[in-house]
C-alpha positions in Angstrom: -13.0 -25.4 -4.6 -9.4 -26.4 -5.1 -9.2 -24.4 -8.3 -10.6 -21.3 -6.4 -7.9 -21.7 -3.7 -5.2 -22.0 -6.3 -6.6 -18.9 -8.1 -6.6 -16.9 -4.9 -3.0 -17.9 -4.0 -1.9 -17.0 -7.5 -3.5 -13.6 -7.3 -1.8 -13.0 -3.9 1.5 -14.1 -5.3 1.1 -11.9 -8.4 0.3 -8.9 -6.3 3.2 -9.5 -3.9 5.4 -9.8 -7.0 4.1 -6.5 -8.4 4.9 -4.9 -5.0 8.4 -6.4 -5.0 9.1 -5.0 -8.4 7.8 -1.4 -8.0 8.5 -0.8 -4.3 12.3 -0.4 -4.7 11.9 2.3 -7.3 12.6 5.5 -5.4 13.2 9.2 -5.8 15.5 10.5 -3.0 14.5 13.7 -1.3 17.6 15.8 -0.4 16.2 17.1 2.9 14.6 13.8 4.1 15.7 10.3 4.9 12.3 9.1 3.5 12.4 8.7 -0.3 9.4 8.9 -2.6 8.5 5.3 -3.6 5.9 3.5 -5.8 5.1 1.1 -3.0 1.9 2.7 -1.9 0.7 2.5 -5.5 1.1 -1.2 -5.2 -0.7 -1.2 -1.9 -3.6 0.6 -3.4 -3.8 -2.0 -6.2 -3.6 -4.9 -3.7 -6.3 -3.3 -1.5 -8.7 -3.0 -4.4 -8.0 -6.3 -6.2 -7.8 -8.7 -3.3 -10.1 -9.3 -0.3 -8.9 -7.8 2.9 -7.4 -10.9 4.4 -5.6 -11.8 1.1 -4.3 -8.3 0.8 -2.9 -8.4 4.3 -1.2 -11.7 3.6 0.2 -10.4 0.3 1.7 -7.3 2.0 2.9 -9.4 5.0 4.6 -11.7 2.5 6.3 -8.7 0.9 7.6 -7.5 4.3 8.8 -10.9 5.3 10.7 -11.4 2.0 12.4 -8.0 2.6 13.2 -9.0 6.2 15.0 -12.1 5.1 17.2 -10.2 2.7 15.5 -9.8 -0.7 16.3 -6.2 -1.8 12.7 -5.2 -2.3 12.3 -2.2 0.1 12.9 1.3 -1.1 16.2 1.9 -2.9 16.7 -1.9 -3.1 17.3 -2.2 0.6 16.4 -5.2 2.8 16.7 -6.7 6.2 15.6 -6.1 9.7 17.9 -3.1 9.9 15.8 -1.3 7.3 12.6 -2.0 9.3 14.4 -0.8 12.4 15.6 2.4 10.7 13.8 5.7 10.3 11.7 4.5 7.3 10.7 1.2 8.8 7.4 2.6 10.2 6.2 3.4 6.7 6.9 -0.2 5.6 5.0 -1.6 8.6 2.4 1.1 7.9 1.6 -0.7 4.6 -0.3 -3.3 6.7 -2.9 -1.0 8.2 -3.0 0.9 4.9 -4.0 -2.2 2.9 -6.3 -3.3 5.7 -8.3 -0.1 6.0 -8.4 0.6 2.2 -9.5 -2.9 1.4 -12.0 -3.1 4.3 -13.6 0.2 3.2 -13.8 -1.1 -0.4 -15.3 -4.4 0.8 -18.0 -2.5 2.8 -19.3 -1.3 -0.6 -18.5 -4.3 -2.8 -20.4 -3.2 -5.8 -19.2 0.4 -5.6 -17.7 1.6 -8.8 -17.6 5.3 -7.9 -14.1 6.6 -8.2 -14.6 8.9 -5.3 -15.1 5.9 -3.0 -11.9 4.3 -4.2 -9.9 7.5 -3.7 -11.4 8.0 -0.3 -10.5 4.4 0.7 -6.9 4.9 -0.5 -6.6 8.3 1.3 -7.8 6.7 4.6 -5.2 3.9 4.2 -2.5 6.4 3.4 -3.3 8.4 6.5 -2.7 5.2 8.5 0.6 4.7 6.8 1.6 8.3 7.5 0.6 7.9 11.1 2.7 4.7 11.7 5.7 6.0 9.7 5.7 9.4 11.4 5.4 8.1 14.9 8.2 5.5 14.1 10.4 8.2 12.6 10.1 10.4 15.7 10.9 7.4 18.0 13.9 6.4 16.0 15.2 10.0 15.7 14.9 10.3 19.5 13.5 13.8 19.7 15.7 15.3 17.0 12.6 16.6 15.2 9.5 18.3 16.7 6.1 17.0 15.4 5.9 20.0 13.0 9.4 19.4 11.7 8.7 15.7 11.3 5.5 16.4 9.3 7.4 18.9 7.1 10.1 16.3 6.4 8.1 13.0 6.3 4.6 13.9 5.1 4.1 17.3 3.4 6.6 16.7 0.5 4.9 13.4 -0.3 1.2 14.6 -0.4 1.1 15.6 -4.0 2.9 12.5 -5.3 0.6 10.3 -3.1 -2.5 12.0 -4.5 -1.3 11.3 -8.0 -0.7 7.6 -7.1 -4.2 7.4 -5.6 -5.8 9.0 -8.7 -3.9 6.6 -11.0 -4.8 3.6 -8.9 -8.5 4.7 -8.9 -8.5 5.1 -12.7 -6.8 1.8 -13.4 -8.4 -0.5 -10.8 -12.1 -0.4 -11.9 -11.5 -1.7 -15.5 -9.1 -4.3 -14.1 -11.8 -5.5 -11.6 -14.3 -5.7 -14.4 -12.0 -7.8 -16.5 -11.4 -10.1 -13.5 -15.1 -10.4 -12.9 -15.7 -11.4 -16.6 -12.9 -14.0 -16.4 -14.4 -15.5 -13.2 -11.3 -14.7 -11.2 -12.7 -12.1 -8.9 -15.5 -12.9 -6.5 -15.8 -10.1 -4.0 
């Protein structure tokens, strides 16, 4: 029992670490304050490799570490000011993203169909877009219409996010099988 708890905590810490390493990597978009980031790829991996509650705790730990000053948000930013800025809603949106993706995957625990993984990631991404877009519009105080906001904050990222979902889908199933064989994965 104690070894199992230690293993779960280690998995959560490792996944938080992966997110902390890849999330700051960004590609700025000249016409948008929202950069492309690898963070959602990390969220997909967390959602599929950890149980829902552990995934949420892992992402929450990431957000808290960034809030206290570790430069782990996009572009190596950090602090409460980043969360209160125009992109903060997307960071907060990682929580419903990991929740929904992981919850959907847990509903079909033995599912190894790649379509189900992609579908779960897409649903989570829609939650992240929703939170981020609403937050962006609130912070920008009516500067953008809903159509303009979608053109600036969602449309340019769809292709890149689909690529990340496909990559996560391809990578996660073999990783889960290895974890099962090692006894470290018990969903």
